[in-house]
mmCIF file of C-alpha atoms in Angstrom:
data_model
loop_
_atom_site.group_PDB
_atom_site.id
_atom_site.type_symbol
_atom_site.label_atom_id
_atom_site.label_comp_id
_atom_site.label_asym_id
_atom_site.label_seq_id
_atom_site.Cartn_x
_atom_site.Cartn_y
_atom_site.Cartn_z
ATOM 1 C CA MET C 13 5.927 -11.090 -11.407
ATOM 2 C CA LEU C 14 2.318 -11.160 -10.235
ATOM 3 C CA PHE C 15 2.786 -7.796 -8.541
ATOM 4 C CA TRP C 16 4.322 -5.985 -11.499
ATOM 5 C CA PRO C 17 1.072 -5.549 -13.496
ATOM 6 C CA ALA C 18 -1.003 -4.818 -10.385
ATOM 7 C CA ALA C 19 1.244 -2.189 -8.835
ATOM 8 C CA PRO C 20 0.646 0.623 -11.372
ATOM 9 C CA SER C 21 -3.060 0.443 -10.551
ATOM 10 C CA SER C 22 -2.029 1.841 -7.158
ATOM 11 C CA TRP C 23 -0.596 4.951 -8.788
ATOM 12 C CA PRO C 24 -2.886 7.927 -9.353
ATOM 13 C CA GLY C 25 -3.500 9.138 -12.863
ATOM 14 C CA PRO C 26 -3.552 12.694 -14.229
ATOM 15 C CA SER C 27 -6.854 13.452 -12.505
ATOM 16 C CA GLY C 28 -5.281 12.604 -9.139
ATOM 17 C CA ARG C 29 -6.674 9.083 -8.754
ATOM 18 C CA TRP C 30 -7.558 6.101 -10.890
ATOM 19 C CA PRO C 31 -10.952 4.578 -10.363
ATOM 20 C CA PRO C 32 -10.408 1.728 -7.902
ATOM 21 C CA PRO C 33 -10.126 -1.759 -9.428
ATOM 22 C CA PRO C 34 -12.469 -4.490 -8.160
ATOM 23 C CA GLY C 35 -11.659 -5.036 -4.503
ATOM 24 C CA GLY C 36 -9.717 -1.775 -4.482
ATOM 25 C CA GLY C 37 -12.197 0.389 -2.639
ATOM 26 C CA TRP C 38 -9.649 0.692 0.157
ATOM 27 C CA VAL C 39 -7.782 3.349 -1.868
ATOM 28 C CA GLU C 40 -10.584 5.810 -1.148
ATOM 29 C CA ASN C 41 -9.910 5.597 2.608
ATOM 30 C CA ILE C 42 -6.199 6.410 2.636
ATOM 31 C CA SER C 43 -4.052 9.235 1.350
ATOM 32 C CA ALA C 44 -2.763 9.378 -2.202
ATOM 33 C CA GLY C 45 0.785 9.284 -0.808
ATOM 34 C CA ALA C 46 0.132 6.008 0.989
ATOM 35 C CA VAL C 47 -1.355 4.486 -2.183
ATOM 36 C CA LYS C 48 1.731 5.594 -4.143
ATOM 37 C CA ALA C 49 4.027 4.139 -1.486
ATOM 38 C CA ILE C 50 2.231 0.774 -1.548
ATOM 39 C CA GLY C 51 2.433 0.700 -5.352
ATOM 40 C CA ALA C 52 6.138 1.558 -5.252
ATOM 41 C CA LEU C 53 6.779 -1.181 -2.679
ATOM 42 C CA GLU C 54 4.970 -3.707 -4.884
ATOM 43 C CA VAL C 55 7.073 -2.724 -7.916
ATOM 44 C CA LEU C 56 10.306 -2.871 -5.905
ATOM 45 C CA ALA C 57 9.343 -6.276 -4.521
ATOM 46 C CA ALA C 58 8.597 -7.597 -8.013
ATOM 47 C CA ILE C 59 11.977 -6.347 -9.219
ATOM 48 C CA GLY C 60 13.659 -7.742 -6.096
ATOM 49 C CA LEU C 61 12.171 -11.185 -6.693
ATOM 50 C CA VAL C 62 13.373 -11.433 -10.279
ATOM 51 C CA LEU C 63 16.484 -9.391 -11.065
ATOM 52 C CA PRO C 64 18.898 -10.617 -8.369
ATOM 53 C CA ALA C 65 18.180 -14.249 -9.219
ATOM 54 C CA VAL C 66 18.406 -13.672 -12.977
ATOM 55 C CA LEU C 67 21.564 -11.555 -12.851
ATOM 56 C CA GLY C 68 23.226 -13.486 -10.027
ATOM 57 C CA ILE C 69 23.939 -10.217 -8.191
ATOM 58 C CA ALA C 70 23.092 -10.051 -4.474
ATOM 59 C CA PRO C 71 20.775 -13.097 -4.456
ATOM 60 C CA VAL C 72 20.032 -12.431 -0.764
ATOM 61 C CA LEU C 73 17.662 -9.714 -2.023
ATOM 62 C CA VAL C 74 15.246 -12.348 -3.354
ATOM 63 C CA PRO C 75 14.159 -13.710 0.061
ATOM 64 C CA LEU C 76 14.185 -10.192 1.513
ATOM 65 C CA ALA C 77 11.798 -9.081 -1.234
ATOM 66 C CA ALA C 78 9.658 -12.150 -0.514
ATOM 67 C CA VAL C 79 9.521 -11.253 3.190
ATOM 68 C CA GLY C 80 8.514 -7.715 2.209
ATOM 69 C CA LEU C 81 5.691 -9.149 0.104
ATOM 70 C CA VAL C 82 4.609 -11.349 3.008
ATOM 71 C CA LEU C 83 4.258 -8.216 5.136
ATOM 72 C CA LEU C 84 2.389 -6.378 2.356
ATOM 73 C CA MET C 85 -0.023 -9.275 1.901
ATOM 74 C CA ILE C 86 -0.679 -9.540 5.637
ATOM 75 C CA GLY C 87 -1.527 -5.839 5.610
ATOM 76 C CA ALA C 88 -3.767 -6.332 2.570
ATOM 77 C CA ILE C 89 -5.601 -9.231 4.221
ATOM 78 C CA VAL C 90 -6.163 -7.202 7.402
ATOM 79 C CA THR C 91 -7.441 -4.254 5.345
ATOM 80 C CA HIS C 92 -9.891 -6.407 3.389
ATOM 81 C CA LEU C 93 -11.070 -8.167 6.564
ATOM 82 C CA ARG C 94 -11.835 -4.797 8.159
ATOM 83 C CA ARG C 95 -13.800 -3.772 5.062
ATOM 84 C CA HIS C 96 -15.663 -7.129 4.942
ATOM 85 C CA GLU C 97 -14.382 -7.828 1.407
ATOM 86 C CA ALA C 98 -14.085 -11.583 0.966
ATOM 87 C CA LYS C 99 -13.116 -11.919 -2.709
ATOM 88 C CA PRO C 100 -9.827 -9.967 -2.601
ATOM 89 C CA ILE C 101 -8.740 -11.936 0.454
ATOM 90 C CA LEU C 102 -8.537 -15.121 -1.629
ATOM 91 C CA ALA C 103 -6.041 -13.517 -4.013
ATOM 92 C CA ASN C 104 -4.077 -12.042 -1.112
ATOM 93 C CA VAL C 105 -3.852 -15.453 0.574
ATOM 94 C CA ALA C 106 -2.599 -16.996 -2.688
ATOM 95 C CA TYR C 107 0.042 -14.256 -3.078
ATOM 96 C CA LEU C 108 0.963 -14.669 0.587
ATOM 97 C CA ALA C 109 1.458 -18.419 0.111
ATOM 98 C CA LEU C 110 3.687 -17.853 -2.929
ATOM 99 C CA ALA C 111 5.787 -15.251 -1.120
ATOM 100 C CA VAL C 112 6.149 -17.534 1.929
ATOM 101 C CA PHE C 113 7.208 -20.372 -0.392
ATOM 102 C CA VAL C 114 9.940 -18.224 -1.961
ATOM 103 C CA ALA C 115 11.148 -16.897 1.402
ATOM 104 C CA TRP C 116 11.183 -20.402 2.911
ATOM 105 C CA GLY C 117 12.939 -21.808 -0.132
ATOM 106 C CA ARG C 118 15.660 -19.178 0.100
ATOM 107 C CA PHE C 119 16.000 -18.824 3.906
ATOM 108 C CA GLY C 120 14.803 -22.255 5.074
ATOM 109 C CA PRO C 121 16.887 -25.125 6.407
ATOM 110 C CA HIS C 122 17.128 -26.711 2.937
ATOM 111 C CA SER C 123 17.706 -23.559 0.926
ATOM 112 C CA PHE C 124 17.746 -24.021 -2.831
ATOM 113 C CA THR C 125 20.107 -21.074 -3.356
ATOM 114 C CA GLY C 126 23.010 -23.428 -3.897
#
């Protein structure tokens, strides 16, 4: 659920772009389409982490969404490292750790999926 509130900030507003949030200067260096795609992936991942587990439908989607978030966070960390932005990396590492925990808990040798 951490990604749900953050993802719409990746979507451009009526003027074409939102002002970048703190640590979001990277949006100025890529196309609006790529920013929209990243935001959409974050929303889909947030939905994929919650709905399958809550509804009991296709619970295999939960670890797949977590793996998708792991890949997104690795990309975010690399982007912030290239831009020499230290503060956002801390949040990305925390999100990465949470996503790895969920993926490991669902795919790992002692899966808690039941």
